[in-house]
Amino acid sequence: MFKANKNFLNLQGSYLFSTIAKKVQTFTEEHPDARIIRLGIGDVTQPLVPAVIDALHGAVDEMAHKETFHGYSPDLGYDFLRNAIAGEYKGRGCDVAADEIFVSDGAKSDSGNIQEIFSEDARVAVCDPVYPVYTDSNVMAGRSGEFDPATQQYKNIIYMPCTEENNFAPDFPKETPDIIYLCFPNNPTGAAITKDRLQGWVDYANKVGAVILYDAAYEAYITDPALPHSIYECEGARTCAIEIRSFSKNAGFTGVRLGFTVVPKDLVDADGVRMYDLWARRHGTKFNGAPYIVQKAGAAVYTKEGQEQIRKQVGYYQKNARTIYDGLKNAGYTVYGGVNAPYIWLKTPDGLTSWEYFDRLLSEVNVVGTPGSGFGPHGEHFFRLTAFGSYENTVEAVNRIVHM
Ligand SMILES: *Cc1c(COP(=O)(O)O)cnc(C)c1O
């Protein structure tokens, strides 16, 4: 008789978003006239910019003619897109070659799949609170050990608390990890990391022989010119870091699907195995390339017009973030994030738990957000609001909250 991969049974139910949906549904049934504003969503709401739409239309038309039709794309991505991405890295002073860029269908796939090229017994370190994909993909692969309900943590995973004390950028863990997941600007805390602290992580990883998996899905939201957009702005990152990027939050590709991962050729394991070769092999075996149409749309993001248009769109969300941040801060809330990220991480007032505050916002002012405790134990007593709604709704929601 066949056997299932029992590691999956070790996964903890992701009750966060289903519990939110249920609570909102119950409330709506009881209060059909309430006008609910949702600031819990992690999805963009603005349409694709004109440069992207034009590229999509153009590529669709190409597919209609024998002479310009495109079948399977190269496994690792079309050169026109990889060169455009490499150009952006060069502009930032990063040493990343076009052929070290692996185009994919998004950062979720890449951040979930990348663990496959590491040994089964690799020790994994994640932030607490955290984007759940990093942990869950390692649970499925059998690296986590059992879940301990008392601590709400997996036994073999190293947790790095992100707190007010460390500005939500973790300190080096006591136990030495092999794989370190970092995400800056951060989801859910909205925190950014300074160049110095990121350099510290790169130095640490090189010293202990660990690899950093750096999720930079929100780099487009950085407003402080001193902050690093890429881990390759740090010296020595080519021997210890893999960077994962997405077109979702900067260009609205959440429903189009496109991302990429950088694996430098200098990244080798303890036995001299090049991680670049393993990821190329993994990609070639399990992925048949992102669609031509979508890669053309992705290249349009890197044109002059595309850049101007997406800057404006990100600016729209940044204005929402600022509105929430300033509004709550002026009303006496303790707020974090929001400046270099589309997420505001607020401390719940009156010592309320994250869920108590959720219930209060929903019932008293009909605003929906995300309880911080859903992202990990250190998210307790925090609450996430997102900047991805409309400006009008954002203003209205902030008004309601501050007059609660
Ligand atoms: C939204 C998000 C992603 C998602 O990326 P896709 O490219 O849409 O798959 C990756 N990482 C983090 C931390 C995110 O919040």
Short mmCIF file of C-alpha atoms and ligand atoms in Angstrom, two decimals:
data_model
loop_
_atom_site.label_atom_id
_atom_site.label_comp_id
_atom_site.label_asym_id
_atom_site.label_seq_id
_atom_site.Cartn_x
_atom_site.Cartn_y
_atom_site.Cartn_z
CA MET A 1 0.00 0.00 0.00
CA PHE A 2 1.32 3.44 -0.87
CA LYS A 3 2.24 5.90 1.81
CA ALA A 4 1.68 9.63 1.88
CA ASN A 5 4.41 12.13 2.65
CA LYS A 6 3.58 12.30 6.36
CA ASN A 7 5.55 15.51 6.74
CA PHE A 8 2.44 17.24 5.41
CA LEU A 9 0.53 16.09 8.50
CA ASN A 10 2.95 18.13 10.53
CA LEU A 11 1.70 21.38 8.94
CA GLN A 12 -0.37 23.55 11.21
CA GLY A 13 -3.70 24.64 9.76
CA SER A 14 -3.55 28.08 8.28
CA TYR A 15 -6.58 29.36 10.13
CA LEU A 16 -5.67 33.01 9.86
CA PHE A 17 -7.41 34.08 6.66
CA SER A 18 -10.25 31.55 6.93
CA THR A 19 -11.01 32.69 10.49
CA ILE A 20 -11.01 36.31 9.33
CA ALA A 21 -13.38 35.46 6.46
CA LYS A 22 -15.75 33.61 8.81
CA LYS A 23 -15.83 36.41 11.36
CA VAL A 24 -16.49 39.00 8.65
CA GLN A 25 -19.25 36.85 7.13
CA THR A 26 -20.99 36.36 10.48
CA PHE A 27 -20.80 40.08 11.19
CA THR A 28 -22.19 40.97 7.75
CA GLU A 29 -25.13 38.59 8.20
CA GLU A 30 -25.96 40.21 11.51
CA HIS A 31 -25.36 43.77 10.23
CA PRO A 32 -26.34 43.78 6.56
CA ASP A 33 -26.12 47.59 6.34
CA ALA A 34 -22.58 47.91 7.68
CA ARG A 35 -20.13 49.26 5.08
CA ILE A 36 -17.04 47.20 5.74
CA ILE A 37 -13.60 48.47 4.69
CA ARG A 38 -10.96 45.78 4.15
CA LEU A 39 -7.40 46.73 4.98
CA GLY A 40 -6.37 43.13 5.51
CA ILE A 41 -5.68 42.23 1.92
CA GLY A 42 -2.18 41.44 0.70
CA ASP A 43 -3.23 41.82 -2.93
CA VAL A 44 -2.93 44.88 -5.14
CA THR A 45 -6.07 46.61 -6.45
CA GLN A 46 -4.87 49.05 -9.15
CA PRO A 47 -4.96 47.91 -12.82
CA LEU A 48 -1.82 47.06 -14.81
CA VAL A 49 -0.08 50.16 -16.17
CA PRO A 50 -0.46 51.11 -19.89
CA ALA A 51 3.11 50.09 -20.84
CA VAL A 52 2.44 46.59 -19.51
CA ILE A 53 -0.98 46.34 -21.18
CA ASP A 54 0.53 47.42 -24.54
CA ALA A 55 3.27 44.81 -24.22
CA LEU A 56 0.71 42.13 -23.39
CA HIS A 57 -1.46 43.04 -26.41
CA GLY A 58 1.58 43.13 -28.68
CA ALA A 59 2.78 39.73 -27.49
CA VAL A 60 -0.68 38.19 -27.88
CA ASP A 61 -0.77 39.41 -31.50
CA GLU A 62 2.67 37.89 -32.12
CA MET A 63 1.30 34.55 -30.99
CA ALA A 64 -1.35 34.75 -33.74
CA HIS A 65 1.16 34.53 -36.61
CA LYS A 66 3.38 31.65 -37.65
CA GLU A 67 6.39 33.95 -38.11
CA THR A 68 6.23 35.44 -34.62
CA PHE A 69 4.64 32.61 -32.65
CA HIS A 70 6.57 31.47 -29.56
CA GLY A 71 6.41 27.98 -28.08
CA TYR A 72 8.29 26.82 -24.98
CA SER A 73 10.42 29.57 -23.59
CA PRO A 74 14.01 28.95 -22.47
CA ASP A 75 13.88 27.24 -19.02
CA LEU A 76 15.73 30.02 -17.29
CA GLY A 77 13.99 32.93 -19.05
CA TYR A 78 14.31 35.02 -22.23
CA ASP A 79 17.50 37.03 -22.61
CA PHE A 80 15.52 40.23 -23.29
CA LEU A 81 14.09 40.05 -19.76
CA ARG A 82 17.21 38.74 -18.00
CA ASN A 83 19.29 41.52 -19.59
CA ALA A 84 16.77 44.15 -18.49
CA ILE A 85 16.88 42.85 -14.90
CA ALA A 86 20.69 42.66 -14.96
CA GLY A 87 20.70 46.30 -16.08
CA GLU A 88 18.78 47.29 -12.97
CA TYR A 89 21.29 45.47 -10.73
CA LYS A 90 24.17 47.14 -12.55
CA GLY A 91 22.52 50.52 -11.96
CA ARG A 92 22.59 49.77 -8.23
CA GLY A 93 26.25 48.80 -8.34
CA CYS A 94 25.48 45.09 -7.83
CA ASP A 95 27.57 42.40 -9.45
CA VAL A 96 24.83 40.18 -10.92
CA ALA A 97 25.17 38.67 -14.41
CA ALA A 98 22.15 38.14 -16.68
CA ASP A 99 22.71 34.38 -16.67
CA GLU A 100 22.56 34.28 -12.87
CA ILE A 101 18.92 35.44 -13.06
CA PHE A 102 16.32 32.65 -13.18
CA VAL A 103 12.91 33.84 -14.38
CA SER A 104 9.90 32.17 -12.78
CA ASP A 105 6.17 32.45 -12.23
CA GLY A 106 6.57 34.32 -8.95
CA ALA A 107 8.30 34.74 -5.63
CA LYS A 108 5.98 32.40 -3.78
CA SER A 109 6.99 29.47 -5.98
CA ASP A 110 10.67 30.35 -5.74
CA SER A 111 10.70 30.96 -1.99
CA GLY A 112 8.84 27.67 -1.48
CA ASN A 113 10.94 25.64 -3.94
CA ILE A 114 14.45 26.93 -3.25
CA GLN A 115 14.85 24.69 -0.17
CA GLU A 116 14.95 21.65 -2.51
CA ILE A 117 18.57 22.34 -3.44
CA PHE A 118 19.74 22.08 0.20
CA SER A 119 20.41 18.98 2.24
CA GLU A 120 17.60 17.30 4.11
CA ASP A 121 19.22 17.92 7.48
CA ALA A 122 19.93 21.63 6.93
CA ARG A 123 19.02 23.78 9.94
CA VAL A 124 16.59 26.52 8.97
CA ALA A 125 16.19 29.91 10.68
CA VAL A 126 13.14 32.13 10.15
CA CYS A 127 11.91 35.39 11.59
CA ASP A 128 9.01 35.47 14.05
CA PRO A 129 6.57 36.88 12.84
CA VAL A 130 7.06 35.53 9.32
CA TYR A 131 5.60 35.01 5.82
CA PRO A 132 4.43 31.39 6.31
CA VAL A 133 5.78 29.97 3.01
CA TYR A 134 9.37 29.72 4.30
CA THR A 135 8.39 27.59 7.28
CA ASP A 136 5.72 25.46 5.63
CA SER A 137 7.86 24.49 2.63
CA ASN A 138 10.50 23.20 5.06
CA VAL A 139 7.87 21.33 7.08
CA MET A 140 6.79 19.54 3.88
CA ALA A 141 10.43 18.67 3.17
CA GLY A 142 10.85 17.13 6.63
CA ARG A 143 13.27 19.67 8.11
CA SER A 144 11.05 21.11 10.84
CA GLY A 145 10.66 18.38 13.43
CA GLU A 146 7.42 18.24 15.37
CA PHE A 147 5.23 21.20 16.19
CA ASP A 148 5.13 22.07 19.87
CA PRO A 149 1.70 23.48 20.75
CA ALA A 150 3.06 24.98 23.99
CA THR A 151 5.54 27.25 22.21
CA GLN A 152 3.67 27.35 18.87
CA GLN A 153 6.97 26.48 17.23
CA TYR A 154 8.55 23.56 15.33
CA LYS A 155 11.27 21.81 17.30
CA ASN A 156 14.03 21.90 14.66
CA ILE A 157 13.41 25.38 13.31
CA ILE A 158 15.38 28.28 14.69
CA TYR A 159 13.16 31.27 15.37
CA MET A 160 14.53 34.80 15.33
CA PRO A 161 12.19 37.20 17.17
CA CYS A 162 11.52 40.52 15.45
CA THR A 163 10.50 42.96 18.13
CA GLU A 164 10.30 46.65 18.93
CA GLU A 165 13.65 46.30 20.72
CA ASN A 166 15.51 45.18 17.58
CA ASN A 167 13.50 47.39 15.20
CA PHE A 168 11.95 44.23 13.75
CA ALA A 169 15.25 43.15 12.17
CA PRO A 170 16.43 39.98 13.92
CA ASP A 171 19.59 39.46 15.96
CA PHE A 172 21.91 36.56 15.15
CA PRO A 173 20.46 33.33 16.59
CA LYS A 174 22.12 31.40 19.42
CA GLU A 175 22.19 28.17 17.45
CA THR A 176 24.01 28.26 14.12
CA PRO A 177 21.70 27.85 11.10
CA ASP A 178 22.54 26.58 7.61
CA ILE A 179 19.74 28.46 5.87
CA ILE A 180 18.51 31.91 6.93
CA TYR A 181 15.34 33.39 5.48
CA LEU A 182 15.24 37.19 5.51
CA CYS A 183 12.61 39.45 3.94
CA PHE A 184 13.12 43.24 3.74
CA PRO A 185 11.15 45.43 3.50
CA ASN A 186 9.18 42.99 5.61
CA ASN A 187 5.78 41.40 5.36
CA PRO A 188 4.06 41.58 7.87
CA THR A 189 5.94 44.18 9.99
CA GLY A 190 6.71 46.72 7.26
CA ALA A 191 10.22 47.06 8.71
CA ALA A 192 13.25 47.81 6.55
CA ILE A 193 16.85 46.84 7.26
CA THR A 194 19.75 49.26 7.20
CA LYS A 195 22.75 48.64 4.97
CA ASP A 196 24.96 48.17 8.05
CA ARG A 197 22.74 45.53 9.61
CA LEU A 198 22.32 43.68 6.33
CA GLN A 199 26.10 43.78 5.85
CA GLY A 200 26.32 42.31 9.35
CA TRP A 201 24.12 39.41 8.26
CA VAL A 202 26.22 38.83 5.14
CA ASP A 203 29.41 38.81 7.22
CA TYR A 204 27.80 36.45 9.73
CA ALA A 205 26.60 34.07 6.99
CA ASN A 206 30.04 33.98 5.37
CA LYS A 207 31.66 33.37 8.75
CA VAL A 208 29.43 30.49 9.88
CA GLY A 209 28.95 29.00 6.39
CA ALA A 210 25.24 29.71 6.10
CA VAL A 211 23.22 30.83 3.12
CA ILE A 212 20.78 33.78 3.23
CA LEU A 213 17.59 33.45 1.20
CA TYR A 214 16.67 37.11 0.74
CA ASP A 215 13.09 37.91 -0.25
CA ALA A 216 13.06 41.42 -1.72
CA ALA A 217 9.46 41.41 -2.99
CA TYR A 218 8.87 44.88 -1.53
CA GLU A 219 12.08 46.68 -2.56
CA ALA A 220 10.06 49.10 -4.75
CA TYR A 221 8.51 50.59 -1.59
CA ILE A 222 11.78 51.83 -0.15
CA THR A 223 11.68 55.62 0.21
CA ASP A 224 14.81 56.14 2.32
CA PRO A 225 17.70 56.45 -0.18
CA ALA A 226 20.18 55.02 2.35
CA LEU A 227 18.43 51.63 2.52
CA PRO A 228 19.60 48.68 0.40
CA HIS A 229 17.25 47.45 -2.36
CA SER A 230 19.27 44.29 -2.91
CA ILE A 231 21.44 42.11 -0.70
CA TYR A 232 24.08 42.27 -3.44
CA GLU A 233 24.72 45.87 -2.43
CA CYS A 234 26.59 44.26 0.49
CA GLU A 235 30.16 43.13 0.13
CA GLY A 236 30.56 39.36 0.11
CA ALA A 237 26.90 38.58 -0.69
CA ARG A 238 27.85 36.63 -3.82
CA THR A 239 29.28 33.83 -1.67
CA CYS A 240 26.35 33.57 0.76
CA ALA A 241 23.10 34.92 -0.67
CA ILE A 242 20.27 34.03 -3.01
CA GLU A 243 17.79 36.84 -3.78
CA ILE A 244 14.14 36.36 -4.67
CA ARG A 245 12.11 39.05 -6.43
CA SER A 246 8.57 39.48 -7.69
CA PHE A 247 6.65 41.64 -10.18
CA SER A 248 3.55 41.42 -7.96
CA LYS A 249 3.82 44.31 -5.55
CA ASN A 250 5.81 46.75 -7.72
CA ALA A 251 3.91 46.25 -10.99
CA GLY A 252 0.63 44.59 -10.01
CA PHE A 253 1.41 41.16 -11.53
CA THR A 254 -0.36 39.17 -8.77
CA GLY A 255 -2.77 37.76 -11.36
CA VAL A 256 -0.27 37.74 -14.25
CA ARG A 257 2.52 35.83 -12.42
CA LEU A 258 6.20 36.66 -12.85
CA GLY A 259 9.23 36.68 -10.58
CA PHE A 260 12.90 35.76 -10.56
CA THR A 261 15.65 34.40 -8.36
CA VAL A 262 19.34 35.28 -8.44
CA VAL A 263 21.79 32.48 -7.67
CA PRO A 264 25.39 33.72 -7.97
CA LYS A 265 27.90 31.29 -9.44
CA ASP A 266 30.19 32.01 -6.46
CA LEU A 267 27.76 30.35 -4.05
CA VAL A 268 29.18 26.89 -3.27
CA ASP A 269 28.43 24.42 -0.49
CA ALA A 270 30.87 22.81 1.97
CA ASP A 271 31.98 20.30 -0.69
CA GLY A 272 32.40 22.83 -3.49
CA VAL A 273 29.05 22.11 -5.16
CA ARG A 274 27.78 25.15 -7.07
CA MET A 275 24.22 26.01 -6.01
CA TYR A 276 23.78 27.72 -9.39
CA ASP A 277 24.08 24.36 -11.16
CA LEU A 278 21.56 22.72 -8.85
CA TRP A 279 18.96 25.48 -9.25
CA ALA A 280 19.47 25.47 -13.04
CA ARG A 281 18.95 21.71 -13.05
CA ARG A 282 15.92 21.96 -10.77
CA HIS A 283 14.39 24.69 -12.93
CA GLY A 284 15.06 22.77 -16.14
CA THR A 285 13.54 19.59 -14.76
CA LYS A 286 10.44 20.95 -13.05
CA PHE A 287 9.65 24.24 -14.82
CA ASN A 288 9.02 24.89 -18.50
CA GLY A 289 9.48 28.62 -18.40
CA ALA A 290 7.28 31.63 -17.68
CA PRO A 291 4.95 32.50 -20.60
CA TYR A 292 6.45 34.54 -23.46
CA ILE A 293 3.55 36.99 -23.22
CA VAL A 294 4.19 37.56 -19.53
CA GLN A 295 7.95 37.93 -19.94
CA LYS A 296 7.30 40.61 -22.60
CA ALA A 297 5.05 42.35 -20.08
CA GLY A 298 7.83 42.03 -17.49
CA ALA A 299 10.37 43.60 -19.86
CA ALA A 300 7.97 46.54 -20.34
CA VAL A 301 8.29 47.24 -16.62
CA TYR A 302 11.98 48.05 -17.22
CA THR A 303 11.36 50.56 -20.03
CA LYS A 304 11.43 54.29 -19.29
CA GLU A 305 7.66 54.60 -19.58
CA GLY A 306 7.09 51.42 -17.61
CA GLN A 307 9.32 52.65 -14.80
CA GLU A 308 7.54 56.03 -14.66
CA GLN A 309 4.15 54.39 -14.61
CA ILE A 310 4.91 51.83 -11.93
CA ARG A 311 6.64 54.47 -9.77
CA LYS A 312 3.36 56.39 -9.87
CA GLN A 313 1.37 53.30 -8.95
CA VAL A 314 3.65 52.39 -6.06
CA GLY A 315 3.38 56.06 -5.05
CA TYR A 316 -0.38 55.69 -4.80
CA TYR A 317 0.01 52.83 -2.32
CA GLN A 318 2.79 54.69 -0.49
CA LYS A 319 0.42 57.62 0.00
CA ASN A 320 -2.13 55.22 1.52
CA ALA A 321 0.58 53.83 3.80
CA ARG A 322 1.54 57.35 4.89
CA THR A 323 -2.12 58.21 5.51
CA ILE A 324 -2.56 55.24 7.83
CA TYR A 325 0.79 55.74 9.55
CA ASP A 326 0.35 59.48 10.20
CA GLY A 327 -3.33 59.18 11.09
CA LEU A 328 -2.77 56.52 13.72
CA LYS A 329 0.41 58.05 15.06
CA ASN A 330 -1.24 61.45 15.54
CA ALA A 331 -4.06 59.72 17.37
CA GLY A 332 -1.56 58.30 19.86
CA TYR A 333 -1.06 54.81 18.45
CA THR A 334 2.35 53.16 18.45
CA VAL A 335 2.94 52.40 14.78
CA TYR A 336 5.74 50.79 12.77
CA GLY A 337 6.35 50.11 9.08
CA GLY A 338 4.46 52.12 6.47
CA VAL A 339 7.42 54.25 5.37
CA ASN A 340 9.38 51.77 3.26
CA ALA A 341 6.65 49.14 2.90
CA PRO A 342 2.93 48.87 2.12
CA TYR A 343 2.27 47.43 5.59
CA ILE A 344 1.55 49.24 8.83
CA TRP A 345 2.30 47.26 11.98
CA LEU A 346 0.53 48.81 14.93
CA LYS A 347 0.64 47.96 18.57
CA THR A 348 -2.81 47.09 19.84
CA PRO A 349 -4.07 49.67 22.35
CA ASP A 350 -5.06 48.89 25.95
CA GLY A 351 -3.08 45.64 25.98
CA LEU A 352 -5.64 43.92 23.76
CA THR A 353 -4.62 40.69 22.06
CA SER A 354 -4.38 40.81 18.27
CA TRP A 355 -7.71 38.98 17.93
CA GLU A 356 -9.47 41.11 20.54
CA TYR A 357 -8.43 44.20 18.60
CA PHE A 358 -9.58 42.55 15.36
CA ASP A 359 -13.04 41.96 16.86
CA ARG A 360 -13.21 45.49 18.20
CA LEU A 361 -12.29 47.10 14.85
CA LEU A 362 -14.77 44.93 13.00
CA SER A 363 -17.71 45.44 15.37
CA GLU A 364 -17.18 49.09 16.31
CA VAL A 365 -15.96 50.68 13.07
CA ASN A 366 -16.38 47.93 10.46
CA VAL A 367 -12.71 47.86 9.46
CA VAL A 368 -10.94 44.56 8.71
CA GLY A 369 -7.21 44.06 9.28
CA THR A 370 -4.95 41.11 10.07
CA PRO A 371 -4.08 39.98 13.61
CA GLY A 372 -0.31 39.96 14.08
CA SER A 373 -0.39 36.75 16.12
CA GLY A 374 -1.40 34.93 12.92
CA PHE A 375 2.19 35.41 11.66
CA GLY A 376 3.87 33.96 14.74
CA PRO A 377 3.93 34.23 18.54
CA HIS A 378 5.95 37.47 18.51
CA GLY A 379 3.20 39.06 16.41
CA GLU A 380 0.89 38.96 19.43
CA HIS A 381 -0.37 42.40 20.51
CA PHE A 382 0.31 43.70 16.99
CA PHE A 383 -1.98 44.24 14.04
CA ARG A 384 -1.30 44.60 10.30
CA LEU A 385 -3.06 47.12 8.06
CA THR A 386 -2.27 47.22 4.34
CA ALA A 387 -1.97 50.12 1.93
CA PHE A 388 -3.40 48.20 -1.03
CA GLY A 389 -6.96 49.57 -0.77
CA SER A 390 -8.31 52.66 -2.52
CA TYR A 391 -7.23 56.07 -1.21
CA GLU A 392 -10.85 57.01 -0.37
CA ASN A 393 -11.40 53.86 1.68
CA THR A 394 -8.04 54.29 3.38
CA VAL A 395 -8.88 57.82 4.51
CA GLU A 396 -12.31 56.72 5.69
CA ALA A 397 -10.93 53.72 7.59
CA VAL A 398 -8.33 55.83 9.39
CA ASN A 399 -11.00 58.36 10.32
CA ARG A 400 -13.18 55.67 11.76
CA ILE A 401 -10.34 54.10 13.75
CA VAL A 402 -9.10 57.33 15.29
CA HIS A 403 -12.63 58.32 16.34
CA MET A 404 -13.35 54.90 17.82
C1 LIG B 1 3.41 38.88 -1.84
C2 LIG B 1 4.67 38.24 -1.40
C3 LIG B 1 5.38 37.40 -2.25
C4 LIG B 1 4.68 37.01 -3.48
O1 LIG B 1 5.03 36.91 -4.58
P1 LIG B 1 4.45 36.37 -5.93
O2 LIG B 1 5.48 36.81 -6.88
O3 LIG B 1 3.11 37.02 -6.15
O4 LIG B 1 4.34 34.89 -5.82
C5 LIG B 1 6.61 36.89 -1.85
N1 LIG B 1 7.11 37.17 -0.64
C6 LIG B 1 6.43 37.94 0.21
C7 LIG B 1 7.02 38.21 1.54
C8 LIG B 1 5.20 38.48 -0.13
O5 LIG B 1 4.51 39.21 0.73
#
